[in-house]
């Protein structure tokens, strides 16, 4: 197996692992912020729960239904931003949006396990699955209780 096939296999296994065993998949009873996100094109629905204290994310959880990409992205996101400051979390969101949503040329490659989802950038309809959880997190951080949708109103 050549190196590229090795990496593709690793990415595939990372996505399967996160989607079948999502991390932090729970409702937080004492959440200080929540937001719901919906990707009607795929049927992904995610709720993000945050417990923010002293401007840092003390705890994060999510619940929802969706495709492997949406669930893996949400799972990876919760691991990535837990215990970070809200400013750091916003930078992570911005970085994911640059890489996935806007597909900016020269954007840094996706970091950590999000790299496993980088293949979806070739499939515009799947990009929304990968960014849904991050958009929902942004809404929760902003205290925006309106449900997020990947489709323009
Ligand atoms: Zn999806």
Short mmCIF file of N, CA and C and ligand atoms in Angstrom, two decimals:
data_model
loop_
_atom_site.label_atom_id
_atom_site.label_comp_id
_atom_site.label_asym_id
_atom_site.label_seq_id
_atom_site.Cartn_x
_atom_site.Cartn_y
_atom_site.Cartn_z
N UNK A 1 0.86 -1.20 0.00
CA UNK A 1 0.00 0.00 0.00
C UNK A 1 0.89 1.24 0.00
N UNK A 2 0.64 2.15 -0.92
CA UNK A 2 1.47 3.35 -0.93
C UNK A 2 1.01 4.35 0.14
N UNK A 3 1.80 5.41 0.28
CA UNK A 3 1.55 6.33 1.39
C UNK A 3 0.19 7.03 1.27
N UNK A 4 -0.18 7.40 0.05
CA UNK A 4 -1.45 8.10 -0.14
C UNK A 4 -2.62 7.20 0.26
N UNK A 5 -2.55 5.94 -0.14
CA UNK A 5 -3.61 5.00 0.21
C UNK A 5 -3.64 4.79 1.72
N UNK A 6 -2.45 4.77 2.36
CA UNK A 6 -2.37 4.65 3.81
C UNK A 6 -3.11 5.79 4.50
N UNK A 7 -2.86 7.00 4.01
CA UNK A 7 -3.49 8.18 4.62
C UNK A 7 -4.99 8.15 4.39
N UNK A 8 -5.40 7.79 3.17
CA UNK A 8 -6.85 7.71 2.90
C UNK A 8 -7.51 6.71 3.83
N UNK A 9 -6.83 5.60 4.07
CA UNK A 9 -7.39 4.57 4.93
C UNK A 9 -7.48 5.08 6.38
N UNK A 10 -6.43 5.78 6.80
CA UNK A 10 -6.43 6.36 8.14
C UNK A 10 -7.58 7.35 8.29
N UNK A 11 -7.77 8.20 7.28
CA UNK A 11 -8.84 9.19 7.31
C UNK A 11 -10.20 8.50 7.39
N UNK A 12 -10.37 7.45 6.57
CA UNK A 12 -11.64 6.74 6.55
C UNK A 12 -11.93 6.14 7.93
N UNK A 13 -10.90 5.54 8.52
CA UNK A 13 -11.09 4.92 9.84
C UNK A 13 -11.37 5.98 10.91
N UNK A 14 -10.74 7.15 10.79
CA UNK A 14 -10.98 8.24 11.75
C UNK A 14 -12.43 8.69 11.68
N UNK A 15 -12.96 8.86 10.47
CA UNK A 15 -14.34 9.31 10.30
C UNK A 15 -15.31 8.26 10.85
N UNK A 16 -15.06 6.99 10.52
CA UNK A 16 -15.94 5.91 10.99
C UNK A 16 -15.91 5.85 12.52
N UNK A 17 -14.71 5.96 13.10
CA UNK A 17 -14.58 5.87 14.55
C UNK A 17 -15.36 7.01 15.24
N UNK A 18 -15.16 8.23 14.77
CA UNK A 18 -15.86 9.37 15.40
C UNK A 18 -17.36 9.30 15.17
N UNK A 19 -17.81 8.80 14.00
CA UNK A 19 -19.24 8.79 13.74
C UNK A 19 -19.94 7.65 14.49
N UNK A 20 -19.22 6.55 14.69
CA UNK A 20 -19.84 5.42 15.40
C UNK A 20 -19.71 5.55 16.92
N UNK A 21 -18.67 6.26 17.35
CA UNK A 21 -18.45 6.45 18.80
C UNK A 21 -18.22 7.93 19.06
N UNK A 22 -19.25 8.76 18.80
CA UNK A 22 -19.03 10.20 18.92
C UNK A 22 -18.64 10.60 20.34
N UNK A 23 -17.62 11.46 20.43
CA UNK A 23 -17.15 11.94 21.73
C UNK A 23 -18.10 13.02 22.23
N UNK A 24 -18.27 13.06 23.55
CA UNK A 24 -19.09 14.13 24.18
C UNK A 24 -20.52 14.15 23.62
N UNK A 25 -21.03 12.97 23.27
CA UNK A 25 -22.40 12.87 22.74
C UNK A 25 -23.36 12.81 23.93
N UNK A 26 -23.70 13.98 24.43
CA UNK A 26 -24.62 14.04 25.57
C UNK A 26 -25.17 15.46 25.69
N UNK A 27 -26.36 15.51 26.27
CA UNK A 27 -26.97 16.80 26.59
C UNK A 27 -26.38 17.25 27.93
N UNK A 28 -26.05 18.53 28.03
CA UNK A 28 -25.58 19.06 29.31
C UNK A 28 -26.78 19.67 30.03
N UNK A 29 -27.11 19.09 31.19
CA UNK A 29 -28.29 19.58 31.92
C UNK A 29 -28.07 21.02 32.38
N UNK A 30 -26.81 21.39 32.64
CA UNK A 30 -26.53 22.73 33.16
C UNK A 30 -25.87 23.61 32.11
N UNK A 31 -26.24 23.40 30.85
CA UNK A 31 -25.65 24.20 29.76
C UNK A 31 -25.95 25.68 29.96
N UNK A 32 -24.95 26.52 29.69
CA UNK A 32 -25.19 27.98 29.75
C UNK A 32 -25.54 28.51 28.36
N UNK A 33 -25.33 27.72 27.33
CA UNK A 33 -25.71 28.12 25.98
C UNK A 33 -25.98 26.87 25.16
N UNK A 34 -27.00 26.95 24.31
CA UNK A 34 -27.26 25.85 23.38
C UNK A 34 -27.64 26.46 22.04
N UNK A 35 -27.44 25.68 21.00
CA UNK A 35 -27.92 26.10 19.68
C UNK A 35 -28.23 24.85 18.87
N UNK A 36 -29.17 25.01 17.95
CA UNK A 36 -29.54 23.91 17.07
C UNK A 36 -29.12 24.24 15.65
N UNK A 37 -28.64 23.23 14.96
CA UNK A 37 -28.29 23.42 13.56
C UNK A 37 -28.94 22.35 12.71
N UNK A 38 -29.28 22.73 11.50
CA UNK A 38 -30.01 21.83 10.62
C UNK A 38 -29.44 21.96 9.20
N UNK A 39 -29.12 20.84 8.61
CA UNK A 39 -28.69 20.83 7.21
C UNK A 39 -29.76 20.10 6.41
N UNK A 40 -30.74 20.83 5.88
CA UNK A 40 -31.89 20.17 5.24
C UNK A 40 -31.51 19.37 4.00
N UNK A 41 -30.39 19.70 3.37
CA UNK A 41 -30.01 18.96 2.16
C UNK A 41 -29.69 17.51 2.46
N UNK A 42 -29.20 17.27 3.69
CA UNK A 42 -28.78 15.91 4.04
C UNK A 42 -29.66 15.33 5.15
N UNK A 43 -30.33 16.21 5.90
CA UNK A 43 -31.12 15.74 7.04
C UNK A 43 -30.34 15.72 8.34
N UNK A 44 -29.17 16.37 8.36
CA UNK A 44 -28.38 16.42 9.60
C UNK A 44 -29.01 17.43 10.56
N UNK A 45 -29.16 17.02 11.82
CA UNK A 45 -29.69 17.92 12.86
C UNK A 45 -28.83 17.75 14.09
N UNK A 46 -28.26 18.86 14.55
CA UNK A 46 -27.34 18.78 15.67
C UNK A 46 -27.69 19.86 16.69
N UNK A 47 -27.64 19.49 17.97
CA UNK A 47 -27.77 20.48 19.04
C UNK A 47 -26.45 20.51 19.80
N UNK A 48 -25.91 21.70 19.99
CA UNK A 48 -24.65 21.87 20.72
C UNK A 48 -24.96 22.48 22.08
N UNK A 49 -24.38 21.92 23.12
CA UNK A 49 -24.54 22.42 24.49
C UNK A 49 -23.19 22.89 25.01
N UNK A 50 -23.18 24.06 25.61
CA UNK A 50 -21.94 24.60 26.17
C UNK A 50 -22.14 24.96 27.63
N UNK A 51 -21.11 24.73 28.40
CA UNK A 51 -21.07 25.33 29.74
C UNK A 51 -19.84 26.22 29.76
N UNK A 52 -20.10 27.52 29.71
CA UNK A 52 -19.02 28.50 29.62
C UNK A 52 -18.88 29.18 30.97
N UNK A 53 -17.67 29.21 31.48
CA UNK A 53 -17.39 29.92 32.72
C UNK A 53 -16.07 30.62 32.60
N UNK A 54 -15.96 31.82 33.10
CA UNK A 54 -14.70 32.58 33.01
C UNK A 54 -14.17 32.62 31.59
N UNK A 55 -15.08 32.76 30.64
CA UNK A 55 -14.70 32.89 29.24
C UNK A 55 -14.00 31.67 28.66
N UNK A 56 -14.15 30.52 29.31
CA UNK A 56 -13.62 29.32 28.69
C UNK A 56 -14.71 28.26 28.63
N UNK A 57 -14.55 27.35 27.69
CA UNK A 57 -15.55 26.30 27.50
C UNK A 57 -15.23 25.18 28.48
N UNK A 58 -15.93 25.19 29.61
CA UNK A 58 -15.66 24.18 30.64
C UNK A 58 -16.14 22.81 30.20
N UNK A 59 -17.24 22.81 29.44
CA UNK A 59 -17.77 21.53 29.00
C UNK A 59 -18.55 21.75 27.71
N UNK A 60 -18.49 20.76 26.84
CA UNK A 60 -19.26 20.84 25.59
C UNK A 60 -19.84 19.47 25.31
N UNK A 61 -21.05 19.45 24.81
CA UNK A 61 -21.67 18.20 24.42
C UNK A 61 -22.53 18.45 23.20
N UNK A 62 -22.90 17.38 22.53
CA UNK A 62 -23.83 17.54 21.42
C UNK A 62 -24.71 16.31 21.31
N UNK A 63 -25.87 16.52 20.69
CA UNK A 63 -26.77 15.42 20.37
C UNK A 63 -27.23 15.64 18.95
N UNK A 64 -27.69 14.60 18.33
CA UNK A 64 -28.25 14.82 17.01
C UNK A 64 -28.26 13.56 16.18
N UNK A 65 -28.76 13.75 14.97
CA UNK A 65 -28.80 12.69 13.99
C UNK A 65 -28.18 13.24 12.72
N UNK A 66 -27.56 12.36 11.98
CA UNK A 66 -26.98 12.85 10.74
C UNK A 66 -26.09 11.79 10.11
N UNK A 67 -25.49 12.20 9.02
CA UNK A 67 -24.61 11.29 8.29
C UNK A 67 -23.28 11.18 9.03
N UNK A 68 -22.46 10.26 8.59
CA UNK A 68 -21.16 10.01 9.24
C UNK A 68 -20.30 11.27 9.27
N UNK A 69 -20.35 12.06 8.21
CA UNK A 69 -19.51 13.25 8.15
C UNK A 69 -19.96 14.28 9.18
N UNK A 70 -21.27 14.50 9.28
CA UNK A 70 -21.79 15.49 10.22
C UNK A 70 -21.48 15.07 11.66
N UNK A 71 -21.68 13.79 11.96
CA UNK A 71 -21.44 13.33 13.33
C UNK A 71 -19.95 13.32 13.66
N UNK A 72 -19.12 12.89 12.70
CA UNK A 72 -17.67 12.89 12.93
C UNK A 72 -17.17 14.31 13.15
N UNK A 73 -17.66 15.24 12.34
CA UNK A 73 -17.21 16.62 12.47
C UNK A 73 -17.59 17.19 13.83
N UNK A 74 -18.80 16.89 14.29
CA UNK A 74 -19.25 17.39 15.60
C UNK A 74 -18.42 16.77 16.72
N UNK A 75 -18.15 15.47 16.60
CA UNK A 75 -17.35 14.78 17.61
C UNK A 75 -15.93 15.36 17.68
N UNK A 76 -15.33 15.54 16.52
CA UNK A 76 -13.98 16.11 16.45
C UNK A 76 -13.98 17.53 17.02
N UNK A 77 -15.02 18.28 16.69
CA UNK A 77 -15.12 19.65 17.18
C UNK A 77 -15.15 19.70 18.70
N UNK A 78 -15.94 18.81 19.32
CA UNK A 78 -16.04 18.88 20.78
C UNK A 78 -14.69 18.58 21.43
N UNK A 79 -13.92 17.66 20.85
CA UNK A 79 -12.59 17.38 21.41
C UNK A 79 -11.67 18.58 21.20
N UNK A 80 -11.85 19.24 20.07
CA UNK A 80 -10.94 20.33 19.70
C UNK A 80 -11.13 21.56 20.58
N UNK A 81 -12.37 21.89 20.94
CA UNK A 81 -12.59 23.18 21.62
C UNK A 81 -12.82 23.05 23.13
N UNK A 82 -12.98 21.82 23.63
CA UNK A 82 -13.21 21.67 25.07
C UNK A 82 -12.04 22.28 25.83
N UNK A 83 -12.36 23.06 26.85
CA UNK A 83 -11.37 23.68 27.75
C UNK A 83 -10.58 24.80 27.09
N UNK A 84 -10.96 25.18 25.89
CA UNK A 84 -10.32 26.36 25.30
C UNK A 84 -11.08 27.62 25.71
N UNK A 85 -10.45 28.78 25.49
CA UNK A 85 -11.18 30.02 25.71
C UNK A 85 -12.15 30.21 24.55
N UNK A 86 -13.16 31.04 24.76
CA UNK A 86 -14.12 31.27 23.68
C UNK A 86 -13.42 31.94 22.49
N UNK A 87 -12.41 32.77 22.76
CA UNK A 87 -11.67 33.40 21.65
C UNK A 87 -10.93 32.35 20.82
N UNK A 88 -10.32 31.39 21.51
CA UNK A 88 -9.62 30.31 20.79
C UNK A 88 -10.62 29.48 19.99
N UNK A 89 -11.78 29.22 20.57
CA UNK A 89 -12.80 28.43 19.86
C UNK A 89 -13.27 29.18 18.61
N UNK A 90 -13.43 30.51 18.73
CA UNK A 90 -13.84 31.29 17.56
C UNK A 90 -12.78 31.24 16.47
N UNK A 91 -11.51 31.24 16.86
CA UNK A 91 -10.44 31.12 15.86
C UNK A 91 -10.49 29.76 15.17
N UNK A 92 -10.77 28.72 15.94
CA UNK A 92 -10.89 27.38 15.35
C UNK A 92 -12.05 27.34 14.35
N UNK A 93 -13.17 27.97 14.71
CA UNK A 93 -14.33 28.01 13.81
C UNK A 93 -13.95 28.73 12.52
N UNK A 94 -13.30 29.88 12.67
CA UNK A 94 -12.89 30.66 11.51
C UNK A 94 -11.96 29.85 10.61
N UNK A 95 -11.06 29.12 11.23
CA UNK A 95 -10.10 28.31 10.48
C UNK A 95 -10.83 27.21 9.68
N UNK A 96 -11.80 26.56 10.33
CA UNK A 96 -12.56 25.50 9.63
C UNK A 96 -13.38 26.10 8.48
N UNK A 97 -13.98 27.27 8.72
CA UNK A 97 -14.78 27.91 7.66
C UNK A 97 -13.90 28.29 6.48
N UNK A 98 -12.70 28.79 6.78
CA UNK A 98 -11.79 29.16 5.68
C UNK A 98 -11.45 27.93 4.85
N UNK A 99 -11.18 26.83 5.54
CA UNK A 99 -10.73 25.64 4.83
C UNK A 99 -11.85 24.91 4.10
N UNK A 100 -13.03 24.83 4.74
CA UNK A 100 -14.09 24.00 4.19
C UNK A 100 -15.13 24.81 3.43
N UNK A 101 -15.62 25.87 4.05
CA UNK A 101 -16.76 26.58 3.49
C UNK A 101 -16.31 27.45 2.33
N UNK A 102 -15.27 28.22 2.56
CA UNK A 102 -14.86 29.15 1.53
C UNK A 102 -13.80 28.55 0.62
N UNK A 103 -13.19 27.43 1.05
CA UNK A 103 -12.19 26.76 0.22
C UNK A 103 -11.14 27.70 -0.30
N UNK A 104 -10.68 28.61 0.58
CA UNK A 104 -9.71 29.60 0.14
C UNK A 104 -8.42 28.95 -0.32
N UNK A 105 -7.97 29.39 -1.46
CA UNK A 105 -6.68 28.91 -1.95
C UNK A 105 -5.62 29.30 -0.93
N UNK A 106 -4.75 28.38 -0.64
CA UNK A 106 -3.67 28.69 0.28
C UNK A 106 -4.05 28.59 1.74
N UNK A 107 -5.34 28.27 2.02
CA UNK A 107 -5.72 28.07 3.42
C UNK A 107 -4.92 26.90 3.97
N UNK A 108 -4.53 27.03 5.21
CA UNK A 108 -3.73 25.97 5.83
C UNK A 108 -4.50 24.66 5.80
N UNK A 109 -3.83 23.55 5.65
CA UNK A 109 -4.55 22.27 5.67
C UNK A 109 -5.26 22.08 7.01
N UNK A 110 -6.36 21.36 6.97
CA UNK A 110 -7.13 21.12 8.18
C UNK A 110 -6.24 20.48 9.24
N UNK A 111 -6.43 20.95 10.48
CA UNK A 111 -5.59 20.47 11.57
C UNK A 111 -6.21 19.25 12.24
N UNK A 112 -5.35 18.45 12.82
CA UNK A 112 -5.80 17.34 13.65
C UNK A 112 -6.75 16.42 12.89
N UNK A 113 -7.72 15.91 13.63
CA UNK A 113 -8.65 14.95 13.02
C UNK A 113 -9.52 15.59 11.94
N UNK A 114 -9.66 16.91 11.93
CA UNK A 114 -10.45 17.53 10.85
C UNK A 114 -9.82 17.24 9.50
N UNK A 115 -8.53 16.98 9.48
CA UNK A 115 -7.87 16.62 8.22
C UNK A 115 -8.53 15.40 7.59
N UNK A 116 -9.07 14.53 8.45
CA UNK A 116 -9.72 13.32 7.94
C UNK A 116 -10.94 13.66 7.09
N UNK A 117 -11.49 14.88 7.28
CA UNK A 117 -12.68 15.28 6.53
C UNK A 117 -12.32 16.12 5.31
N UNK A 118 -11.02 16.34 5.09
CA UNK A 118 -10.63 17.28 4.04
C UNK A 118 -11.08 16.82 2.66
N UNK A 119 -11.29 15.51 2.49
CA UNK A 119 -11.75 14.99 1.19
C UNK A 119 -13.10 15.53 0.77
N UNK A 120 -13.94 15.95 1.74
CA UNK A 120 -15.29 16.41 1.40
C UNK A 120 -15.25 17.74 0.65
N UNK A 121 -14.08 18.42 0.70
CA UNK A 121 -14.02 19.72 0.04
C UNK A 121 -14.24 19.61 -1.47
N UNK A 122 -14.09 18.40 -2.00
CA UNK A 122 -14.36 18.19 -3.43
C UNK A 122 -15.85 18.01 -3.71
N UNK A 123 -16.67 17.92 -2.67
CA UNK A 123 -18.09 17.64 -2.84
C UNK A 123 -18.91 18.73 -2.14
N UNK A 124 -19.30 19.78 -2.88
CA UNK A 124 -19.95 20.93 -2.25
C UNK A 124 -21.12 20.56 -1.33
N UNK A 125 -21.92 19.56 -1.69
CA UNK A 125 -23.08 19.25 -0.85
C UNK A 125 -22.64 18.64 0.48
N UNK A 126 -21.47 17.99 0.50
CA UNK A 126 -20.99 17.37 1.74
C UNK A 126 -20.29 18.36 2.65
N UNK A 127 -19.81 19.47 2.07
CA UNK A 127 -19.13 20.48 2.88
C UNK A 127 -20.07 20.97 3.99
N UNK A 128 -21.37 21.07 3.66
CA UNK A 128 -22.33 21.54 4.65
C UNK A 128 -22.48 20.56 5.80
N UNK A 129 -22.29 19.28 5.51
CA UNK A 129 -22.32 18.28 6.58
C UNK A 129 -21.13 18.51 7.52
N UNK A 130 -19.98 18.84 6.93
CA UNK A 130 -18.75 19.00 7.72
C UNK A 130 -18.74 20.29 8.53
N UNK A 131 -19.44 21.32 8.05
CA UNK A 131 -19.38 22.62 8.74
C UNK A 131 -20.57 22.85 9.67
N UNK A 132 -21.60 22.00 9.59
CA UNK A 132 -22.82 22.25 10.37
C UNK A 132 -22.54 22.42 11.86
N UNK A 133 -21.79 21.49 12.45
CA UNK A 133 -21.54 21.56 13.90
C UNK A 133 -20.79 22.84 14.26
N UNK A 134 -19.88 23.24 13.40
CA UNK A 134 -19.07 24.44 13.68
C UNK A 134 -19.92 25.69 13.59
N UNK A 135 -20.84 25.74 12.62
CA UNK A 135 -21.75 26.89 12.52
C UNK A 135 -22.67 26.93 13.74
N UNK A 136 -23.06 25.76 14.20
CA UNK A 136 -23.95 25.68 15.36
C UNK A 136 -23.21 26.13 16.62
N UNK A 137 -21.94 25.73 16.73
CA UNK A 137 -21.12 26.19 17.85
C UNK A 137 -20.99 27.71 17.83
N UNK A 138 -20.79 28.27 16.65
CA UNK A 138 -20.66 29.73 16.54
C UNK A 138 -21.93 30.40 17.05
N UNK A 139 -23.09 29.84 16.71
CA UNK A 139 -24.37 30.41 17.16
C UNK A 139 -24.49 30.31 18.68
N UNK A 140 -24.07 29.17 19.23
CA UNK A 140 -24.15 29.00 20.69
C UNK A 140 -23.25 30.01 21.39
N UNK A 141 -22.06 30.22 20.86
CA UNK A 141 -21.12 31.18 21.47
C UNK A 141 -21.67 32.60 21.37
N UNK A 142 -22.41 32.86 20.29
CA UNK A 142 -22.96 34.20 20.09
C UNK A 142 -24.26 34.40 20.87
N UNK A 143 -24.74 33.33 21.52
CA UNK A 143 -26.00 33.43 22.25
C UNK A 143 -27.19 33.56 21.32
N UNK A 144 -27.03 33.02 20.12
CA UNK A 144 -28.08 33.12 19.11
C UNK A 144 -28.97 31.88 19.20
N UNK A 145 -30.21 32.08 19.66
CA UNK A 145 -31.08 30.92 19.86
C UNK A 145 -31.86 30.53 18.61
N UNK A 146 -31.72 31.32 17.56
CA UNK A 146 -32.36 30.96 16.30
C UNK A 146 -31.68 29.69 15.76
N UNK A 147 -32.47 28.76 15.27
CA UNK A 147 -31.86 27.56 14.70
C UNK A 147 -31.01 27.95 13.50
N UNK A 148 -29.84 27.35 13.43
CA UNK A 148 -28.94 27.59 12.31
C UNK A 148 -29.36 26.67 11.17
N UNK A 149 -29.32 27.19 9.96
CA UNK A 149 -29.52 26.30 8.83
C UNK A 149 -28.43 26.56 7.81
N UNK A 150 -28.03 25.51 7.13
CA UNK A 150 -26.98 25.67 6.13
C UNK A 150 -27.52 26.31 4.86
N UNK A 151 -28.86 26.40 4.76
CA UNK A 151 -29.46 27.01 3.57
C UNK A 151 -29.86 28.44 3.90
N UNK A 152 -29.63 29.35 2.96
CA UNK A 152 -30.02 30.74 3.17
C UNK A 152 -31.54 30.82 3.26
N UNK A 153 -32.01 31.73 4.11
CA UNK A 153 -33.46 31.87 4.30
C UNK A 153 -34.09 32.48 3.06
ZN1 LIG B 1 -24.79 15.08 6.15
#
